[in-house]
Coordinates of N, CA and C in Angstrom, one line a residue:
X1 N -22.0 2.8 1.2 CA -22.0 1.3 1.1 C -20.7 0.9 0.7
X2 N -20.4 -0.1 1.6 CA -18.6 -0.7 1.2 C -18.9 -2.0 0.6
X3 N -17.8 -2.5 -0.5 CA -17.6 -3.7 -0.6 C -16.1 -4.3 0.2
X4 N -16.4 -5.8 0.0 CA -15.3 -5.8 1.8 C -14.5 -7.2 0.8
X5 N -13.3 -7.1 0.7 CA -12.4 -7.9 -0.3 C -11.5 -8.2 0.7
X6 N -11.0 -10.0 0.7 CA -10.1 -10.3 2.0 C -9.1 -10.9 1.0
X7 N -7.5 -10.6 1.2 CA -6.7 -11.3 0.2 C -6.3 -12.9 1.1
X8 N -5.6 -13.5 0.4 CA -5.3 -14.9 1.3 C -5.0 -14.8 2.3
X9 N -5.5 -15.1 3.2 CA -4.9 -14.8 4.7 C -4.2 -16.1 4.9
X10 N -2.8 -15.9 5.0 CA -2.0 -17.5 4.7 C -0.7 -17.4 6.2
X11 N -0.8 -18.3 6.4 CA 0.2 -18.0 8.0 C 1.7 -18.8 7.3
X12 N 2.4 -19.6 7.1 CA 3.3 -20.2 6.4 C 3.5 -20.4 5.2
X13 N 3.9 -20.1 4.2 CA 3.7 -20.1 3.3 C 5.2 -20.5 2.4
X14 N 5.1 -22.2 2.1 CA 6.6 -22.8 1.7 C 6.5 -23.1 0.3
X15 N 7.8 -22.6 -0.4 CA 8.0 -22.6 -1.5 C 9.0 -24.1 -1.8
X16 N 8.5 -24.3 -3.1 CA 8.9 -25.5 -3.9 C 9.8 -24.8 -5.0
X17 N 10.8 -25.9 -5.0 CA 12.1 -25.8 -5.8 C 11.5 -26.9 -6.5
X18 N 11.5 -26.8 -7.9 CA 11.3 -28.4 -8.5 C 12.3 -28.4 -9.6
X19 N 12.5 -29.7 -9.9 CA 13.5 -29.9 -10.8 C 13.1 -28.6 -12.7
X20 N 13.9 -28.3 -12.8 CA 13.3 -27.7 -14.1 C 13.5 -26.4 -13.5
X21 N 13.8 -25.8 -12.9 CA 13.7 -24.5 -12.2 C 12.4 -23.5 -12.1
X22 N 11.3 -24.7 -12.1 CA 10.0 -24.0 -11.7 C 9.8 -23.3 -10.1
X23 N 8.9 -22.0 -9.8 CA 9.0 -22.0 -8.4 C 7.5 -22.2 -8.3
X24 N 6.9 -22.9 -7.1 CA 5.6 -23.5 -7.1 C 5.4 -22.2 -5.4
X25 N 5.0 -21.0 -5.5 CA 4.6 -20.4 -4.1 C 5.9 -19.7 -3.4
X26 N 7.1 -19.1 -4.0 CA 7.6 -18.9 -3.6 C 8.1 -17.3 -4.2
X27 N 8.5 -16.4 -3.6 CA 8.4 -15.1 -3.9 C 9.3 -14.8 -4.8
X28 N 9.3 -13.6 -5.2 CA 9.8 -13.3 -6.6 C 11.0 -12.8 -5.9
X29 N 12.3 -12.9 -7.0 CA 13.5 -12.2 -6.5 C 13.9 -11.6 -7.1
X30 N 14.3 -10.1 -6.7 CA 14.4 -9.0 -7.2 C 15.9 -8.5 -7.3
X31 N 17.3 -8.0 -8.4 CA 18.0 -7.8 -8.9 C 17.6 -6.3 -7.8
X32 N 19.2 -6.2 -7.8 CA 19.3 -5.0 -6.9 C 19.2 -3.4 -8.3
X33 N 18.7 -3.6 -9.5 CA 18.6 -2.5 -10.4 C 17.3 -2.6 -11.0
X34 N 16.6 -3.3 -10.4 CA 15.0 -3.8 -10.8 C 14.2 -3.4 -9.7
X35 N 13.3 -2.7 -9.7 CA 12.2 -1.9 -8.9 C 11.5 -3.6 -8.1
X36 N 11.2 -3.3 -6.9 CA 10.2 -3.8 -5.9 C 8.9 -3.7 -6.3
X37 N 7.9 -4.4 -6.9 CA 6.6 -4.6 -6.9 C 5.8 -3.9 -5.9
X38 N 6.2 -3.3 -5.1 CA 5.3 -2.6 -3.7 C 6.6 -1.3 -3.6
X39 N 6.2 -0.5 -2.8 CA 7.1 0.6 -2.1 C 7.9 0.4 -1.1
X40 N 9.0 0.8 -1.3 CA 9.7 0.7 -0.1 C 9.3 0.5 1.1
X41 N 9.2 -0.2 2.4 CA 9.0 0.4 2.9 C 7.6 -0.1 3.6
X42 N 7.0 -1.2 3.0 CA 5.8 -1.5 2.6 C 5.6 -2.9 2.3
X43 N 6.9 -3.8 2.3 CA 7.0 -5.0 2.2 C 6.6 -5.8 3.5
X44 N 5.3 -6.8 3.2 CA 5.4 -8.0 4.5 C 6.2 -8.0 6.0
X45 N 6.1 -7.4 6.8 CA 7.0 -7.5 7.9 C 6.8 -9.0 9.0
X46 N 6.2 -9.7 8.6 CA 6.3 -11.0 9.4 C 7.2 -12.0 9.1
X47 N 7.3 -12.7 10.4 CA 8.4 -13.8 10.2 C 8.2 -14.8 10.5
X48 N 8.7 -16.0 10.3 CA 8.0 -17.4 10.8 C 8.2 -17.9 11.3
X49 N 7.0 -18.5 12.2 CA 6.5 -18.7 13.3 C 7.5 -20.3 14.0
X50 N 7.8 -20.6 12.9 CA 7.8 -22.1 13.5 C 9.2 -23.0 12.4
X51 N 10.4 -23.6 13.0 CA 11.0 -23.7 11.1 C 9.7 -25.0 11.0
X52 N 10.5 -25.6 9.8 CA 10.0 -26.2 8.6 C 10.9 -27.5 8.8
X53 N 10.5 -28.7 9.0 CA 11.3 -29.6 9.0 C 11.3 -30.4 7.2
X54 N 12.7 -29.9 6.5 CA 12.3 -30.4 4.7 C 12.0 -31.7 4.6
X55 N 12.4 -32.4 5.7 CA 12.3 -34.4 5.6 C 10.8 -34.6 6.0
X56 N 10.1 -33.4 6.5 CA 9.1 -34.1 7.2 C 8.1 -34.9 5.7
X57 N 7.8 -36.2 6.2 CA 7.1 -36.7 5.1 C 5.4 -35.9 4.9
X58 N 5.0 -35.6 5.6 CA 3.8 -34.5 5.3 C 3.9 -34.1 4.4
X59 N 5.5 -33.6 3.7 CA 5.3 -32.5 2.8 C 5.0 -32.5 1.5
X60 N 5.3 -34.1 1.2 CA 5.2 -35.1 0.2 C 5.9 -34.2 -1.3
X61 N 7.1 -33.5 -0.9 CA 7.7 -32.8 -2.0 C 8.5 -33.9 -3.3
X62 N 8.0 -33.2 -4.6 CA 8.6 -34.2 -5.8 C 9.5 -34.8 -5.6
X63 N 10.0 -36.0 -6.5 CA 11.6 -36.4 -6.0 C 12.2 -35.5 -6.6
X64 N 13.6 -35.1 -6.3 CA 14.1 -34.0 -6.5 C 13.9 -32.6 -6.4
X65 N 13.1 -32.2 -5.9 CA 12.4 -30.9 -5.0 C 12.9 -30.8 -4.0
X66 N 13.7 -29.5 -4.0 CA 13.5 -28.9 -2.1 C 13.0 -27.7 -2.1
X67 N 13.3 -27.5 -0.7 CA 12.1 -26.8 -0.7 C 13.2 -24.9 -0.4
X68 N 12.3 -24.0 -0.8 CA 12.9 -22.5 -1.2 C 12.4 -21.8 0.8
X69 N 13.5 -20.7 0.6 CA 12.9 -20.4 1.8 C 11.7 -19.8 2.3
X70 N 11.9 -20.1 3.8 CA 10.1 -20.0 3.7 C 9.7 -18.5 3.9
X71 N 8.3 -18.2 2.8 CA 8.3 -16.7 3.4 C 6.7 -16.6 3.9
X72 N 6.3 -16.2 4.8 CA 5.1 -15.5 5.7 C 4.4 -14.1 5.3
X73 N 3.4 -14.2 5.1 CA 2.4 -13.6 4.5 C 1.5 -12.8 5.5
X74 N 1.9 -11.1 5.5 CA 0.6 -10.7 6.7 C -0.8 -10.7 6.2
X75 N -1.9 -11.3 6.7 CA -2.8 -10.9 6.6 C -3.4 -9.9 6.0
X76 N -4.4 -9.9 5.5 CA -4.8 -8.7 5.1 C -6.5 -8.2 4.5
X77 N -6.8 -7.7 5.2 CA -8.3 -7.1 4.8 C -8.7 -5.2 4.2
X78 N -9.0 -5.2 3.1 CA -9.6 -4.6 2.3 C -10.5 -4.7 2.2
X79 N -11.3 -3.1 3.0 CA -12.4 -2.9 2.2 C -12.3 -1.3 1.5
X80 N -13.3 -1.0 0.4 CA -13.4 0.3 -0.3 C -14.8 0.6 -0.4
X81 N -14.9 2.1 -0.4 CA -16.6 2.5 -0.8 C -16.7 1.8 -2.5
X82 N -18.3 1.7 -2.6 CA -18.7 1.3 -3.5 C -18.2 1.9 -5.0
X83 N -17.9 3.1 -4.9 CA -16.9 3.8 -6.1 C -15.9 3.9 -6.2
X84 N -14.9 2.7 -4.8 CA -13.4 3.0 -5.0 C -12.5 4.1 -4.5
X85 N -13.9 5.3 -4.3 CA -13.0 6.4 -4.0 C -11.9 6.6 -2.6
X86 N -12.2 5.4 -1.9 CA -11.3 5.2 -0.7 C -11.4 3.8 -0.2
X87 N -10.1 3.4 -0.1 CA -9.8 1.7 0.3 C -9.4 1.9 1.3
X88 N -9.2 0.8 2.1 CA -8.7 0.9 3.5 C -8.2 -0.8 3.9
X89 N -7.2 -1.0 4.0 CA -6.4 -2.1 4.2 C -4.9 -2.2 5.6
X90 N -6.0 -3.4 5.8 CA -5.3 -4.0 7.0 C -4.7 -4.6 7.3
X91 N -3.4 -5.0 7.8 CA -2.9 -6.3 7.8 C -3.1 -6.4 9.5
X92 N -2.0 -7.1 10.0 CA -1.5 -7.4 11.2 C -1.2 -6.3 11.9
X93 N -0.2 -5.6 11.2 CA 0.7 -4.6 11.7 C 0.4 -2.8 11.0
X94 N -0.3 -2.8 10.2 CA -0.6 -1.6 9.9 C -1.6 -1.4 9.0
X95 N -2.1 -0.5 8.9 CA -3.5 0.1 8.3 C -3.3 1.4 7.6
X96 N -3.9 0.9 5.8 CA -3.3 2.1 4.8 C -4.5 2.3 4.4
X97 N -4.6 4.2 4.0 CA -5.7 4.3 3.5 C -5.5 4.7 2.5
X98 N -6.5 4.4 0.9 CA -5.8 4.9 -0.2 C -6.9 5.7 -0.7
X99 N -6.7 7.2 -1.1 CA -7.5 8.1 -1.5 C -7.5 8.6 -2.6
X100 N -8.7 8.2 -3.9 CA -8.4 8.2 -4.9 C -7.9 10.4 -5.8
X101 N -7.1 10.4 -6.0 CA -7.1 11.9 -6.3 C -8.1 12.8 -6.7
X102 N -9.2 12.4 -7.1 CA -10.1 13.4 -7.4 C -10.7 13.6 -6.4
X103 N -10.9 13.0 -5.3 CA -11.7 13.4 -4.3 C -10.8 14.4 -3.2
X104 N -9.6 14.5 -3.9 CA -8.9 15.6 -3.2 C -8.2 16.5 -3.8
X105 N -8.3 16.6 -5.0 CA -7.5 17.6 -6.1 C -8.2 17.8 -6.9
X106 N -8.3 18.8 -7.7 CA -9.1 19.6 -9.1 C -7.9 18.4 -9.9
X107 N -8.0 18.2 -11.5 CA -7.5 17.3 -12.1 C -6.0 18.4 -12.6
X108 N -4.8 17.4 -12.4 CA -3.5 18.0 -12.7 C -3.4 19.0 -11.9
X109 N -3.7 18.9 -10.7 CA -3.2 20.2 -9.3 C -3.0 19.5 -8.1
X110 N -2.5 19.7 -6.9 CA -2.2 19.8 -6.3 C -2.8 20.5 -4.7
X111 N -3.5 21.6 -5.3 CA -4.1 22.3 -4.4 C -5.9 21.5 -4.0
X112 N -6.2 21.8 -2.7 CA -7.3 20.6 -2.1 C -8.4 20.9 -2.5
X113 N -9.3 20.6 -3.3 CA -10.9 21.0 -3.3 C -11.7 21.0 -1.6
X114 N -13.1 21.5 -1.7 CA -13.6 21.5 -0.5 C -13.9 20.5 0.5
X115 N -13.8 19.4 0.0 CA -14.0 18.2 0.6 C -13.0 17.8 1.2
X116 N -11.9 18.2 0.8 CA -10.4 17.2 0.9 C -9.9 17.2 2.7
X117 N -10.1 18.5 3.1 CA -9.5 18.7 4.9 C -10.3 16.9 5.7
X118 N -11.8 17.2 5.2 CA -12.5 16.9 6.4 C -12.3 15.1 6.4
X119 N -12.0 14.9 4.7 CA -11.4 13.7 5.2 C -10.2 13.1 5.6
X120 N -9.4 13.9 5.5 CA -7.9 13.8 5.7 C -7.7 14.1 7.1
X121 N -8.8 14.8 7.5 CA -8.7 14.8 9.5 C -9.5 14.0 9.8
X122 N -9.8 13.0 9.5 CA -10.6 12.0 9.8 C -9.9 10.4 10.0
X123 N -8.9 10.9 9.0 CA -7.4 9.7 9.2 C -6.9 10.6 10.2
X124 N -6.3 11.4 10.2 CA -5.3 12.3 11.6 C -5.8 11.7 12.8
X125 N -7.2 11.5 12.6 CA -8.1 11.5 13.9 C -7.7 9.8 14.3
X126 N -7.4 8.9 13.4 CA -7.6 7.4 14.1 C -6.1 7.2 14.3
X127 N -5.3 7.5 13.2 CA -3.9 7.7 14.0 C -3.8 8.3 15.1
X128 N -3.7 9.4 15.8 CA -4.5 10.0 17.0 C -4.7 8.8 18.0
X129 N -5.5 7.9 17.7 CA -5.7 6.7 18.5 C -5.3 5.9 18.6
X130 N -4.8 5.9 17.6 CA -3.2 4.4 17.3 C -2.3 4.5 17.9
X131 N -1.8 5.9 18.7 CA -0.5 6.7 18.8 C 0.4 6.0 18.1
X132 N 0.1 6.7 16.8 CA 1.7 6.2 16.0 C 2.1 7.3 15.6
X133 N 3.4 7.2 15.9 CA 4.7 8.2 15.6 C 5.8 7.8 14.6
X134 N 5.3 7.2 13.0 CA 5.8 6.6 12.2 C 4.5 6.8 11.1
X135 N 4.4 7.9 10.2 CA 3.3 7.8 9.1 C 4.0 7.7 7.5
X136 N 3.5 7.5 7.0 CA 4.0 7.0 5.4 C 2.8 7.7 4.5
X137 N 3.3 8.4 3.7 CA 2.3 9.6 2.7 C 3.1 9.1 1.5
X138 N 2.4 8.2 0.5 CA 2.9 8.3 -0.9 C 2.2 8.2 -2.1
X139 N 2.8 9.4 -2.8 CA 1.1 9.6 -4.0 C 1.9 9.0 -5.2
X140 N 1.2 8.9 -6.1 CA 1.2 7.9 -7.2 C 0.1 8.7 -8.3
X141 N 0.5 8.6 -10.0 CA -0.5 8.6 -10.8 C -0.6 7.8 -11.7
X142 N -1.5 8.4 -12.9 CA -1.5 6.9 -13.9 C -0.1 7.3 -14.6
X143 N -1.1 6.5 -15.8 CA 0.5 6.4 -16.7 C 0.7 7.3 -17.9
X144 N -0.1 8.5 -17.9 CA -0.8 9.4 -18.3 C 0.3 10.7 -18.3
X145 N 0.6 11.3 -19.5 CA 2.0 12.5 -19.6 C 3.2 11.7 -19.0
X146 N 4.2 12.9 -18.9 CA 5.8 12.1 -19.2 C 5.8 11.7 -17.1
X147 N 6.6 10.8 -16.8 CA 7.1 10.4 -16.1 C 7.2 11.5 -14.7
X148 N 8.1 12.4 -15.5 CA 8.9 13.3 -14.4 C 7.9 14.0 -14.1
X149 N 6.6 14.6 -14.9 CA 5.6 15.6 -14.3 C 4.6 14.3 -13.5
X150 N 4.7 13.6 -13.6 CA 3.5 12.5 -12.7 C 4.5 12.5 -11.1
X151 N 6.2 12.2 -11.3 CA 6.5 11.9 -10.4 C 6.3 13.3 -9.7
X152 N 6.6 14.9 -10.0 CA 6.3 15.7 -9.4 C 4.9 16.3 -8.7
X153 N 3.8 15.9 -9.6 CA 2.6 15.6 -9.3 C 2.6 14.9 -7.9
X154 N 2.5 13.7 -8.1 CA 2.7 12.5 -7.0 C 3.2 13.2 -5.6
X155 N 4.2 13.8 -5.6 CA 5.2 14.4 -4.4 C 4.3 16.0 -4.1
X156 N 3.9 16.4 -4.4 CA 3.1 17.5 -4.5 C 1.8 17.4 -3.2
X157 N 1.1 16.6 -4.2 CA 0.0 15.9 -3.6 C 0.5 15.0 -2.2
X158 N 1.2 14.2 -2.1 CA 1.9 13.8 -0.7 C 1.9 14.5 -0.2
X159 N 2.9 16.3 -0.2 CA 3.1 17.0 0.5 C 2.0 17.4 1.5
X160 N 0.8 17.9 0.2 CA 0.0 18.7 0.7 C -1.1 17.4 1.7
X161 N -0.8 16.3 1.6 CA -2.0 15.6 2.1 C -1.0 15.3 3.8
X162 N 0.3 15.5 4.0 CA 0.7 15.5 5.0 C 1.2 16.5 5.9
X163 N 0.8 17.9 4.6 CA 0.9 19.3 5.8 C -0.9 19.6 6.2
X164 N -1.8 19.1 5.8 CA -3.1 18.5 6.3 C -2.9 17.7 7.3
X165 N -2.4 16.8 7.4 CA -2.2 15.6 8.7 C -1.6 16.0 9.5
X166 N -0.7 16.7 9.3 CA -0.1 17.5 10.5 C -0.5 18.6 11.4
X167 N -1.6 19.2 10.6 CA -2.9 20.3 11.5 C -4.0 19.4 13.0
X168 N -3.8 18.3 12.0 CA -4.4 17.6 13.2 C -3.9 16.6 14.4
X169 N -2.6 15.8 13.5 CA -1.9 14.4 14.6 C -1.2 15.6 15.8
X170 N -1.7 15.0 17.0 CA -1.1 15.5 17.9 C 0.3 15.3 18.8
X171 N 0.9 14.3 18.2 CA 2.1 13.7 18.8 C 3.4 14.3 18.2
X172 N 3.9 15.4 19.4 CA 5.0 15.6 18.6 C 6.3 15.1 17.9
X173 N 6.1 13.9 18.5 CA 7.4 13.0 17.7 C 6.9 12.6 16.7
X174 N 6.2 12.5 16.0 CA 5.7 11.4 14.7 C 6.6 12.2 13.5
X175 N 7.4 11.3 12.9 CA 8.0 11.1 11.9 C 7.1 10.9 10.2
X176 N 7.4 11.8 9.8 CA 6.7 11.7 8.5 C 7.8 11.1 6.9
X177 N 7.3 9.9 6.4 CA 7.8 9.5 5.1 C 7.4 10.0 4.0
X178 N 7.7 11.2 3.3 CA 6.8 11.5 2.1 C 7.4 11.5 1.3
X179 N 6.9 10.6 -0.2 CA 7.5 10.6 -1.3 C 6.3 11.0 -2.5
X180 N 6.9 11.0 -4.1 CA 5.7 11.0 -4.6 C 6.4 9.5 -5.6
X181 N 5.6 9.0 -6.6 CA 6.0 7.7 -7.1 C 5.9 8.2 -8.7
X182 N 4.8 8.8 -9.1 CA 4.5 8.6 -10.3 C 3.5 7.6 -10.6
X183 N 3.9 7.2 -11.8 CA 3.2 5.8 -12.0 C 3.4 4.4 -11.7
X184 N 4.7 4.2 -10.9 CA 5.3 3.5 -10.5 C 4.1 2.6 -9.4
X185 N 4.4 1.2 -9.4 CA 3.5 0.3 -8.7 C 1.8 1.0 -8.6
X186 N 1.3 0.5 -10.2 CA -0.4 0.9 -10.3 C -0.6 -0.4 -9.5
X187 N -2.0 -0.1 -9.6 CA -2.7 -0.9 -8.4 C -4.2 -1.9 -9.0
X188 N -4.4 -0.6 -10.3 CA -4.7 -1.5 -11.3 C -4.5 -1.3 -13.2
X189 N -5.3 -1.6 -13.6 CA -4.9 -1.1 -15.5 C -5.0 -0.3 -15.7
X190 N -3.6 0.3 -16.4 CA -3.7 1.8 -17.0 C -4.6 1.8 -18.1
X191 N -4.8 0.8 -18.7 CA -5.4 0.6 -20.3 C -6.7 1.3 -20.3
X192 N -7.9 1.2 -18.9 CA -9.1 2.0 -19.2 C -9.0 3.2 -17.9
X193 N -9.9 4.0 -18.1 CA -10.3 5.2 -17.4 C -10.1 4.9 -15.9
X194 N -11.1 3.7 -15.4 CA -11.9 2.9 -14.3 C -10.4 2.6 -13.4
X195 N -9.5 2.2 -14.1 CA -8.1 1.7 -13.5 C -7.2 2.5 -13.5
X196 N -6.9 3.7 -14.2 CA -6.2 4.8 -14.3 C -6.7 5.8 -12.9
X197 N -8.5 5.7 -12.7 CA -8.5 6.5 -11.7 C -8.3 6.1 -10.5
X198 N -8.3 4.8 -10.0 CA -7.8 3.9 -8.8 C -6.3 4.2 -8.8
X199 N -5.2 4.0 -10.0 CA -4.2 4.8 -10.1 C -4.1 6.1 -9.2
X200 N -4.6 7.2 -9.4 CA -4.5 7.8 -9.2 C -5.2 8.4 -7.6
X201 N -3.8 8.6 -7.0 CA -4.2 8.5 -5.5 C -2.7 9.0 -4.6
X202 N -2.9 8.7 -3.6 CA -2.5 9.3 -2.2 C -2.7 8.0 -1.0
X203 N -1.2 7.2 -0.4 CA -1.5 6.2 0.4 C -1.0 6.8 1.2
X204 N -2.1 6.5 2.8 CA -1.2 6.9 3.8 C -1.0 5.6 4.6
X205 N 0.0 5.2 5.4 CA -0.1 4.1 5.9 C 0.7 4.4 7.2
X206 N 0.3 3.7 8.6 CA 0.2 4.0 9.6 C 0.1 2.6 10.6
X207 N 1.0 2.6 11.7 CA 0.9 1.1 12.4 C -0.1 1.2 13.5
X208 N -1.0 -0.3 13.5 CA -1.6 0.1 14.2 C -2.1 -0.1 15.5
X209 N -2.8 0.1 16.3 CA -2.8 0.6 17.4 C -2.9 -0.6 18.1
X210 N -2.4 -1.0 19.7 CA -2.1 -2.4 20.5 C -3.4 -3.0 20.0
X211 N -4.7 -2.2 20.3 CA -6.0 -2.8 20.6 C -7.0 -2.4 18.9
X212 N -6.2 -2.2 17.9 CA -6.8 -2.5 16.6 C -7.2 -3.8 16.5
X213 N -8.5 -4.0 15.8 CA -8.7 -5.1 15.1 C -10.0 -5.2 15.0

C-alpha cells in the first residue's frame, strides 16, 4: 500500500524584492563556504520558459518592489510505501529512489541482509529501460555518533548498493556518482526515532527515460 504526496508543481515562479529586504518566493542564496540544502548535483535543472516583463501591470508589485530573478521549479511527485521504507520521486527530468537502510543493512554495517539484491535489481532493471548512462548513489545517516564514522558509513553503503547495480545495468558506458554524506541534508527530524530512520538511507537517482511518465 503507497501513500502518494505531490510537492508544488509550479512552472514560473517570481520572486519579490520588497522594500525592507524581505524576499517574498525567491530562493535562498548560498555563500560559497555554506553547504547547499540538497546535494550536489541534485539541484532543479529547469529554466524559464518565457522572460518576465517587470512593468507588466498584472504583476501589481509594491511600490518600491522589484522583482528577484526568476527561478523555475521541476515538478515533482512522491510516492512511498506505507512504512516509508522506499520513496520514489519524480520530477521532469529524473527519478530517485530512496531506500531506507534497514531494509538493506544489519544496523551499523554495510554488508546486504537477504532482501537487499532483489530490490536493488529491481531499480537496475528500470534504469535498464530508461537507458541512462548517468546514475547517482548517495548514502546519508542520522545524526547519531561522530560525523566521520556516519560519513564513512554513508560511502560504504553507496558503494556496496552500486557494486549491486552494476551486476545488473547493462550499458557499458553508464557513469557511476558515488559518494557517502553522513548526516548532511536529513530529509527529516533527527529529534525522534521515526525521522532518524527516514534519515537513514541510500538515494539512487537516475534520468529518465524519453517515454517516462
Amino acid at each position: 500500500m503507497t501513500k502518494r504526496h505531490r510537492s508544488v508543481a509550479a512552472s514560473t515562479v517570481v520572486g519579490l524584492v520588497l522594500a525592507g529586504g524581505h524576499f517574498i518566493g525567491a530562493g535562498a542564496a548560498y555563500a560559497d563556504d555554506v553547504k547547499p540544502s540538497v546535494p550536489p548535483g541534485t539541484e532543479p535543472s529547469a529554466s524559464a520558459p518565457v522572460p518576465i516583463d517587470s512593468d507588466a501591470p498584472g504583476l501589481k508589485i509594491p511600490q518600491g518592489g522589484t522583482l528577484a530573478p526568476i527561478k523555475v521549479l521541476d515538478i515533482a511527485e512522491v510516492v512511498e510505501d506505507l512504512g516509508g521504507e522506499q520513496r520514489r520521486q519524480e520530477t521532469n527530468q529524473t527519478v530517485m529512489m530512496a531506500l531506507q537502510s534497514e531494509v538493506l543493512f544489519p544496523e551499523d554495517s554495510a554488508v546486504f541482509n537477504a532482501q537487499a539484491a532483489a530490490r536493488i535489481q529491481a531499480i537496475a532493471n528500470e534504469i535498464n529501460q530508461s537507458k541512462a548512462t548517468r546514475i547517482r548513489v548517495f548514502g546519508f545517516t542520522d545524526d547519531q555518533g561522530s560525523y566521520e564514522h556516519g560519513k564513512e558509513l554513508s560511502k560504504q553503503r553507496a558503494d556496496a548498493v552500486q557494486g549491486e547495480l552494476a551486476k545488473t545495468v547493462t550499458d557499458p558506458n553508464v557513469v557511476f556518482d558515488v559518494r557517502g554524506y553522513s548526516e548532511d541534508y536529513p530529509i527529516a527530524d533527527n529529534s525522534t526515532e521515526e525521522g532518524r530512520k527516514k534519515n537513514r538511507r541510500v538515494e539512487i537517482t537516475f534520468p529518465r527515460g524519453a517515454g517516462g511518465g
